[in-house]
Each structure stands twice: as C-alpha cells, then as structure tokens.
Coordinates of C-alpha atoms and ligand atoms in Angstrom, one line a residue:
M1 CA 10.1 0.4 19.4
M2 CA 10.6 -1.4 22.6
V3 CA 9.4 0.4 25.7
Q4 CA 10.5 -1.3 28.8
G5 CA 11.0 -4.4 26.8
R6 CA 7.6 -4.4 25.1
P7 CA 7.0 -3.6 21.4
M8 CA 4.8 -0.4 21.1
R9 CA 3.6 2.1 18.7
T10 CA 2.9 5.8 19.5
I11 CA -0.9 5.5 18.7
W12 CA -3.3 2.6 18.8
L13 CA -6.9 1.7 19.1
A14 CA -8.2 0.8 22.7
E15 CA -9.3 -2.5 23.5
D16 CA -12.9 -1.4 23.0
G17 CA -12.1 -0.9 19.3
W18 CA -13.2 2.7 19.1
A19 CA -11.4 5.2 21.6
V20 CA -7.8 5.9 20.6
E21 CA -4.7 5.7 22.8
I22 CA -1.6 7.8 22.9
I23 CA 1.6 8.3 24.9
D24 CA 1.5 11.6 26.8
Q25 CA 4.7 13.1 25.6
T26 CA 4.6 16.0 27.9
Q27 CA 5.3 13.7 30.8
L28 CA 8.4 12.0 29.4
P29 CA 11.0 11.3 30.2
H30 CA 10.0 11.3 33.8
A31 CA 6.7 9.3 33.6
F32 CA 5.4 7.0 31.0
V33 CA 1.7 7.9 30.9
T34 CA -0.9 6.7 28.3
R35 CA -4.1 8.7 27.5
R36 CA -7.4 8.0 25.9
L37 CA -8.8 10.1 23.2
E38 CA -12.6 9.7 22.9
T39 CA -13.7 12.8 21.0
L40 CA -12.8 15.0 18.2
E41 CA -11.9 17.7 20.9
D42 CA -9.7 15.2 22.7
A43 CA -7.7 14.6 19.5
A44 CA -7.4 18.4 18.8
H45 CA -6.4 19.1 22.4
A46 CA -3.7 16.3 22.2
I47 CA -2.2 17.9 19.1
R48 CA -2.5 21.6 20.3
T49 CA -0.9 21.0 23.7
M50 CA 1.7 18.7 22.2
L51 CA 0.7 15.4 24.1
V52 CA 1.4 14.2 20.6
R53 CA 3.8 15.9 18.4
G54 CA 6.1 15.5 15.3
A55 CA 4.7 15.8 11.8
P56 CA 3.7 12.2 10.9
L57 CA 2.1 11.5 14.5
I58 CA 0.1 14.8 14.0
G59 CA -1.3 13.5 10.9
A60 CA -2.2 10.2 12.3
T61 CA -3.7 11.7 15.2
A62 CA -5.8 13.9 13.1
A63 CA -7.0 11.0 11.0
Y64 CA -8.2 9.4 14.1
G65 CA -9.7 12.6 15.3
L66 CA -11.9 12.6 12.2
A67 CA -13.0 9.0 12.7
L68 CA -13.9 10.0 16.4
A69 CA -16.0 12.9 15.1
L70 CA -17.9 10.9 12.5
R71 CA -18.6 8.3 15.1
G72 CA -21.1 10.6 16.8
N73 CA -22.4 12.4 13.7
A74 CA -21.4 11.6 10.1
S75 CA -23.0 14.6 8.3
D76 CA -21.1 16.8 5.8
E77 CA -21.2 19.6 8.3
T78 CA -19.6 17.4 11.0
L79 CA -16.9 16.4 8.6
A80 CA -16.0 19.9 7.4
R81 CA -16.1 21.3 11.0
A82 CA -14.0 18.5 12.3
G83 CA -11.4 19.2 9.6
E84 CA -11.4 22.9 10.5
T85 CA -10.9 22.3 14.2
L86 CA -8.0 19.9 13.5
L87 CA -6.4 22.0 10.8
A88 CA -6.2 25.0 13.4
T89 CA -4.4 23.0 16.0
R90 CA -0.8 23.6 14.7
P91 CA 0.1 25.4 11.5
T92 CA 3.5 24.2 10.3
A93 CA 3.6 20.4 9.9
V94 CA 1.9 19.7 6.4
N95 CA 1.0 16.1 7.3
L96 CA -1.9 17.5 9.3
R97 CA -3.4 19.0 6.1
W98 CA -2.4 16.0 4.2
A99 CA -4.1 13.4 6.5
I100 CA -7.2 15.7 6.9
E101 CA -7.6 16.1 3.1
D102 CA -6.9 12.5 2.5
V103 CA -9.6 11.1 5.0
T104 CA -12.1 13.9 4.0
G105 CA -11.7 13.2 0.4
R106 CA -12.4 9.6 1.0
M107 CA -15.7 10.3 2.9
Q108 CA -17.3 12.4 0.2
D109 CA -18.8 9.7 -1.9
L110 CA -19.9 7.5 1.1
A111 CA -23.3 7.5 2.7
P112 CA -23.1 8.9 6.2
A113 CA -23.9 5.6 7.7
D114 CA -20.7 4.1 6.3
R115 CA -18.4 7.1 7.0
A116 CA -17.2 6.4 10.6
A117 CA -16.0 2.8 9.9
A118 CA -14.3 3.9 6.7
A119 CA -12.6 6.8 8.5
Y120 CA -11.4 4.3 11.2
R121 CA -10.1 1.9 8.5
R122 CA -8.2 4.8 6.7
A123 CA -6.7 6.1 9.9
A124 CA -5.4 2.6 10.7
E125 CA -3.9 2.5 7.1
I126 CA -2.3 5.8 7.5
C127 CA -0.5 4.4 10.7
D128 CA 0.5 1.4 8.9
E129 CA 1.8 3.2 6.0
D130 CA 3.7 5.5 8.3
V131 CA 5.5 2.5 9.7
E132 CA 6.4 1.3 6.3
I133 CA 7.6 4.6 5.1
C134 CA 9.9 5.1 8.1
R135 CA 11.2 1.6 7.8
S136 CA 12.2 2.4 4.2
I137 CA 13.8 5.7 5.3
G138 CA 15.7 3.6 7.8
R139 CA 16.9 1.2 5.0
H140 CA 18.0 4.1 2.8
G141 CA 19.6 6.1 5.6
L142 CA 21.4 2.9 6.8
A143 CA 23.3 2.8 3.4
V144 CA 24.5 6.5 4.1
I145 CA 25.8 5.6 7.6
E146 CA 27.3 2.3 6.3
R147 CA 29.3 4.4 3.7
I148 CA 30.6 6.6 6.4
W149 CA 31.5 3.5 8.6
E150 CA 33.4 2.1 5.8
A151 CA 35.2 5.4 5.1
K152 CA 36.4 5.6 8.6
G153 CA 37.9 2.2 8.1
R154 CA 35.3 0.6 10.4
K155 CA 37.3 2.2 13.4
G156 CA 36.0 4.0 16.4
R157 CA 32.2 5.0 16.0
V158 CA 30.0 6.9 13.8
N159 CA 29.1 10.1 15.5
L160 CA 25.7 11.6 14.3
L161 CA 24.1 14.8 15.5
T162 CA 20.3 15.3 15.5
H163 CA 18.0 18.0 16.5
C164 CA 14.6 18.0 18.2
N165 CA 12.9 14.7 18.0
A166 CA 12.4 13.1 14.8
G167 CA 12.3 9.8 16.3
W168 CA 9.9 7.0 17.2
L169 CA 7.8 9.3 19.4
A170 CA 7.3 11.8 16.3
T171 CA 6.0 9.1 14.1
V172 CA 4.0 5.9 14.6
D173 CA 7.1 3.6 14.8
W174 CA 10.9 3.9 14.0
G175 CA 11.0 7.7 13.4
T176 CA 12.4 9.3 10.4
A177 CA 15.9 10.7 11.3
T178 CA 16.2 7.9 14.0
A179 CA 15.2 5.0 11.8
P180 CA 18.7 4.7 10.0
I181 CA 20.3 5.1 13.5
Y182 CA 18.2 2.3 15.0
M183 CA 19.0 0.1 11.9
A184 CA 22.7 0.8 12.1
H185 CA 22.8 0.1 15.9
D186 CA 20.9 -3.2 15.2
T187 CA 23.2 -4.3 12.5
G188 CA 26.3 -3.6 14.8
I189 CA 27.6 -0.4 13.7
P190 CA 28.8 1.5 16.7
V191 CA 26.8 4.6 16.4
H192 CA 26.8 7.6 19.0
V193 CA 24.3 10.3 18.8
W194 CA 24.7 13.9 20.0
V195 CA 21.4 14.9 21.0
D196 CA 20.7 18.7 21.0
E197 CA 18.5 19.7 23.9
T198 CA 16.3 21.7 21.6
R199 CA 15.1 24.7 23.6
P200 CA 12.5 25.8 24.4
R201 CA 10.6 22.6 24.7
N202 CA 13.6 20.2 25.0
Q203 CA 12.3 17.6 22.6
G204 CA 16.0 16.4 22.3
A205 CA 16.8 16.3 25.9
A206 CA 13.5 14.8 27.0
L207 CA 12.4 12.6 24.1
T208 CA 15.2 11.8 21.8
A209 CA 17.5 11.0 24.8
W210 CA 14.6 8.8 26.4
E211 CA 13.9 6.8 23.2
L212 CA 17.5 6.2 22.2
G213 CA 18.2 5.1 25.8
E214 CA 15.1 2.7 25.7
H215 CA 16.7 1.1 22.5
G216 CA 20.2 1.0 23.9
V217 CA 21.8 3.5 21.4
A218 CA 24.8 5.4 22.8
H219 CA 24.1 9.1 22.9
T220 CA 25.1 12.4 24.8
V221 CA 22.9 15.3 25.4
I222 CA 24.4 18.6 24.5
A223 CA 23.3 22.3 24.8
D224 CA 21.8 23.6 21.6
N225 CA 24.9 25.8 20.9
V226 CA 27.6 23.0 21.1
G227 CA 27.0 21.4 17.7
G228 CA 29.2 24.0 15.9
H229 CA 32.1 23.4 18.4
L230 CA 31.9 19.5 17.9
M231 CA 32.0 19.9 14.1
Q232 CA 35.0 22.1 14.2
H233 CA 36.7 19.3 16.2
G234 CA 35.8 16.5 13.9
E235 CA 33.4 15.1 16.5
V236 CA 30.5 14.8 14.1
D237 CA 30.5 12.6 11.0
L238 CA 27.0 13.5 9.9
C239 CA 23.9 15.4 10.8
V240 CA 20.4 14.0 10.5
T241 CA 17.2 15.8 11.2
G242 CA 13.6 15.5 10.4
T243 CA 11.2 18.0 8.7
D244 CA 7.8 19.3 9.3
R245 CA 7.4 20.6 5.8
T246 CA 9.7 20.2 2.7
T247 CA 9.0 22.5 -0.3
A248 CA 8.9 21.1 -3.8
A249 CA 12.2 23.0 -4.3
G250 CA 13.8 21.0 -1.2
N251 CA 13.9 23.7 1.3
V252 CA 13.4 22.2 4.7
C253 CA 11.1 23.6 7.5
N254 CA 12.1 22.0 10.9
K255 CA 12.4 22.7 14.4
I256 CA 13.9 26.1 15.2
G257 CA 17.7 25.9 15.2
T258 CA 17.9 23.3 12.5
Y259 CA 19.1 26.1 10.2
L260 CA 22.1 27.1 12.5
K261 CA 23.2 23.3 12.5
A262 CA 23.1 23.3 8.7
L263 CA 25.2 26.4 8.5
A264 CA 27.8 25.1 10.9
A265 CA 27.8 21.7 9.0
Q266 CA 28.4 23.4 5.7
D267 CA 31.3 25.5 7.2
N268 CA 32.8 22.2 8.5
A269 CA 32.1 20.1 5.5
V270 CA 30.0 17.8 7.6
P271 CA 27.2 16.0 5.6
F272 CA 23.7 17.4 6.6
Y273 CA 20.9 15.0 5.6
V274 CA 17.2 15.4 6.3
A275 CA 14.9 12.4 6.6
L276 CA 11.4 12.7 5.4
P277 CA 8.2 10.7 4.4
G278 CA 6.4 11.7 1.2
P279 CA 3.5 13.2 3.0
T280 CA 5.8 15.9 4.5
I281 CA 6.6 17.3 1.0
D282 CA 4.3 20.3 0.3
W283 CA 4.1 20.3 -3.5
T284 CA 2.3 23.6 -3.6
L285 CA 5.4 25.4 -2.3
G286 CA 8.5 26.1 -4.3
D287 CA 11.6 28.4 -4.0
G288 CA 10.4 31.0 -1.5
L289 CA 11.8 30.6 1.9
G290 CA 9.1 32.8 3.5
E291 CA 6.2 30.6 2.2
V292 CA 6.0 28.0 5.1
P293 CA 3.8 29.2 8.0
I294 CA 6.0 29.3 11.0
E295 CA 4.3 28.6 14.4
Q296 CA 4.9 31.1 17.2
R297 CA 3.9 29.4 20.5
D298 CA 3.2 30.8 24.1
G299 CA 6.2 32.7 25.4
R300 CA 6.0 30.9 28.7
E301 CA 7.7 28.0 27.1
L302 CA 10.6 30.2 26.8
S303 CA 10.4 32.2 30.0
E304 CA 9.8 29.1 32.2
V305 CA 11.5 25.8 32.6
S306 CA 9.9 22.7 33.9
G307 CA 11.5 19.6 35.5
R308 CA 11.6 17.1 38.1
T309 CA 12.9 17.9 41.6
A310 CA 15.1 15.7 43.6
D311 CA 12.2 14.5 45.7
G312 CA 10.3 13.5 42.5
R313 CA 7.9 16.5 42.0
M314 CA 7.4 18.3 38.8
E315 CA 8.1 21.9 39.0
T316 CA 8.1 25.0 36.8
V317 CA 10.3 28.0 37.4
R318 CA 10.9 31.3 35.6
I319 CA 14.2 32.0 34.1
T320 CA 13.7 35.5 32.5
P321 CA 13.1 39.0 34.0
E322 CA 9.4 39.5 34.6
A323 CA 9.4 42.6 32.4
S324 CA 11.4 41.2 29.3
P325 CA 9.2 40.3 26.4
V326 CA 9.9 37.0 24.7
A327 CA 9.4 35.6 21.1
N328 CA 8.9 31.8 20.7
Y329 CA 9.5 30.9 17.1
A330 CA 9.1 27.2 16.8
F331 CA 10.4 26.4 13.4
D332 CA 12.9 27.7 10.8
V333 CA 13.6 27.0 7.1
T334 CA 16.9 25.5 6.1
P335 CA 17.5 26.5 2.3
A336 CA 18.2 23.4 0.0
R337 CA 21.6 24.5 -0.8
L338 CA 22.8 23.7 2.7
V339 CA 21.2 20.1 2.6
T340 CA 23.5 17.3 1.3
G341 CA 20.6 15.0 0.7
L342 CA 17.0 14.0 1.3
I343 CA 16.4 10.6 2.8
T344 CA 12.9 9.5 1.7
E345 CA 11.2 6.2 1.5
R346 CA 11.9 6.0 -2.2
G347 CA 15.7 6.6 -1.8
V348 CA 18.1 9.4 -1.3
C349 CA 18.0 12.4 -3.6
P350 CA 19.5 16.0 -3.9
A351 CA 17.6 18.7 -2.1
S352 CA 16.2 20.3 -5.2
S353 CA 13.1 20.3 -7.3
E354 CA 14.8 18.0 -9.7
G355 CA 16.0 15.6 -7.1
L356 CA 12.4 15.3 -5.5
R357 CA 10.8 14.9 -9.0
S358 CA 13.2 12.2 -9.8
L359 CA 11.9 10.2 -6.8
Y360 CA 8.2 11.4 -7.3
P361 CA 7.8 11.5 -11.0
E362 CA 4.1 11.6 -10.5
R363 CA 4.6 15.1 -9.2
A364 CA 6.4 16.4 -12.2
G365 CA 5.7 20.0 -12.6
A366 CA 5.2 20.9 -9.0
G367 CA 7.3 23.4 -7.3
Q368 CA 8.8 25.0 -10.6
T369 CA 9.0 28.7 -10.5
P370 CA 6.9 29.9 -13.4
Ligands
MRU401 O1 7.1 21.0 17.7 P1 7.3 19.5 17.3 O2 7.9 18.8 18.6 O3 6.1 18.9 16.8 O4 8.4 19.4 16.2 C1 8.9 18.3 15.6 C2 9.9 18.4 14.6 O5 10.4 19.5 14.4 C3 10.4 17.2 13.9 O6 11.8 17.4 13.7 C4 9.6 17.0 12.7 O7 8.3 17.1 13.0 C5 10.0 15.7 12.0 S1 9.3 14.3 12.9 C6 9.7 12.9 12.1

C-alpha cells in the first residue's frame, strides 16, 4: 500500500534489526504515528489495546512477540509463558492461535541458543506469506468483480459494500476484502465502496475510509444501518467482508453487524462474499454457530465516542445515560447458508465443508459432524 506516496507494510523490523515497528491504528485517520515494540509485553499490549488489529496482523504481531520474548531468554518456560500471554490478548481471531502454535512448534527441537533467530526468521516468513496470500485472494476476488462489471455491460460503476476493516491495515499488505477492490481499481474498473462506519470502534469510518482514500478508491462512509436500504434500492452490487475465524463448515465469524448485512443481502439477492486466508479457518470447529468464542470488550467503547475537535484536539465524550448498562459484543457469526462464496488464496468456493475441503484437500475429514 502507498501511504503518502510511499510503499509500506503494517509491520516491519526496525533499522536496528531486532525491534518491531507498527502503525498505531488508534490514531488513524487523524494522525499517522508509528510505534516501536521492544518486548513481549509491548506486542501483547499492542494487540490487546488494538494498536494493531485485524486477524492476520494480530497473528503476525504475535509471531514477532514470541521472537522478542526469546531474544531475552529462550528457555522452554519463556516460550510457553509468552505463548500464553499472547493468546490471552484477544479471543476471537484464530490467526493468533495459529501463529503462536506455528512458531512454538518450530522452536521445540531447537537448542535455546538458536531459537530467537529462528523465531525472527519465521515471523518474517509469516508476514511474507500473508502478503502473498492476500495478493492471491485479490486475484480470485478480482474475477468476481470483473464478472459483475461485465454483467452490468461495463456501464456505471461497481458498488461494493464492506464492513469493519478487512483492509491493508488488518493484514501485512493488500488486505483480504480490499485486495480485490484495489486490484479492480488498478485495472481500471470503476469501483465505489460503501463503507459501514462499524460502531462502536468505527474501523470502517476511521480505517477503511482512510486506506481507500490513500489509494484513491472512490468510497462513501455510511452509518451502520444504511446497508439494507441501499440494497433494496439496487445500490449495492456485492458485499465483501473479512473474517476472524471461519469454521470448517463455512460459518463465518466477523465484526459485529456482519450477520445483519448478510441477512439484508440475501433478502435482496445481493451476492455476499467473504475473503479469507487459510490461517483464518478453524478446522477444529464444524456446524455449531455457538462454538466460536465471541469477544466482549469494555463498555466504554460503546458509551463514549472519541474524535477530533475543530481546533485539532482529540476528545472523548459520553453518549449514553450514566445509569444505562451497555453490552459490547465485538463479533457475530454469519451462517454459511447466507454466504455466496468464500474467496481464499486457493480460489473461490461455496461456504460449506465440501467447498472448503475441495480447496484444502489436506484437511479432508475436518469439520464433519460425526
Ligand atoms: O476488532 P478488529 O478490528 O480486530 O476486527 C477486525 C475484523 O473483524 C476484520 O474484518 C477481520 O479481522 C478480517 S481482517 C482481514
């Protein structure tokens, strides 16, 4: 992605070769601030407080968090404790568990003296792999957008609706839901994106709008409840979202409110696609919608709103009555039957265990109800 005309990733090694640098996403879109992570606790804090967020980037940050931990002490105990600390930061995105298990597994047979360097190497590989995965998702998703553009007689524009931020900022580069959009834009298809604000943390309004703007993609921010109305009036050609955890049966857990968009899409015959990298599939989960752990976050994210004042100060104000309790569910699960297709790095498939197994045959047997 280009930021202020400069190609960037969302996570990289500092010039000293050992500290890790990230973009502080809590400051966007008002300020572009980078931060340095020097310890395991820095990495855990970055994930917990959502300086970094989005399933793939959470996984990449966790991988570097393990490397930072092993740099100081590469014992088995450090490795196990670091994994536990990172795993406890956020419960829903399965890439976190995937990355921790991947790096930890590779450390087991190594002598402690070799572990830190190997963990850094693997973290860098995970980042590079994520970039390639998202690039492939982009190519497969581009074919979906091209078909819609052809079906419209190459007239007007292709209107997409997305939710939350499954963009460049949620991954190492490209994004998942946004990769096909960037590629369509780059190949000259006139795309326009309806960007759900995504209350309560406003990842759409703050992050997706910012990154689409940086890349020059036409977009309009809408309140969370507008999507259904737009679909009824033929203003949405397709929906594309990301996912934090997809079950082996094709149910999709993503940012709260995704389910409502999928319901509206089905009622209006609007195709509803979910873009996902392989590491986002939880092969241990099958049909049950209640199986995915749903994060509940601090109620102040809901009862308060932050923003920039006209004179440039950041301010937080309360919007609910002091006495009213709030519940802040961060994710929901969209049943596979509402999903038109899953766009993966290996191609597009139906949202079903058969569909996923056709693309990931090495996982045959996973997710089948006994
Ligand atoms: O709470 P967040 O901001 O981490 O939630 C992010 C999402 O829900 C994304 O849609 C998901 O991680 C897919 S990212 C490619």
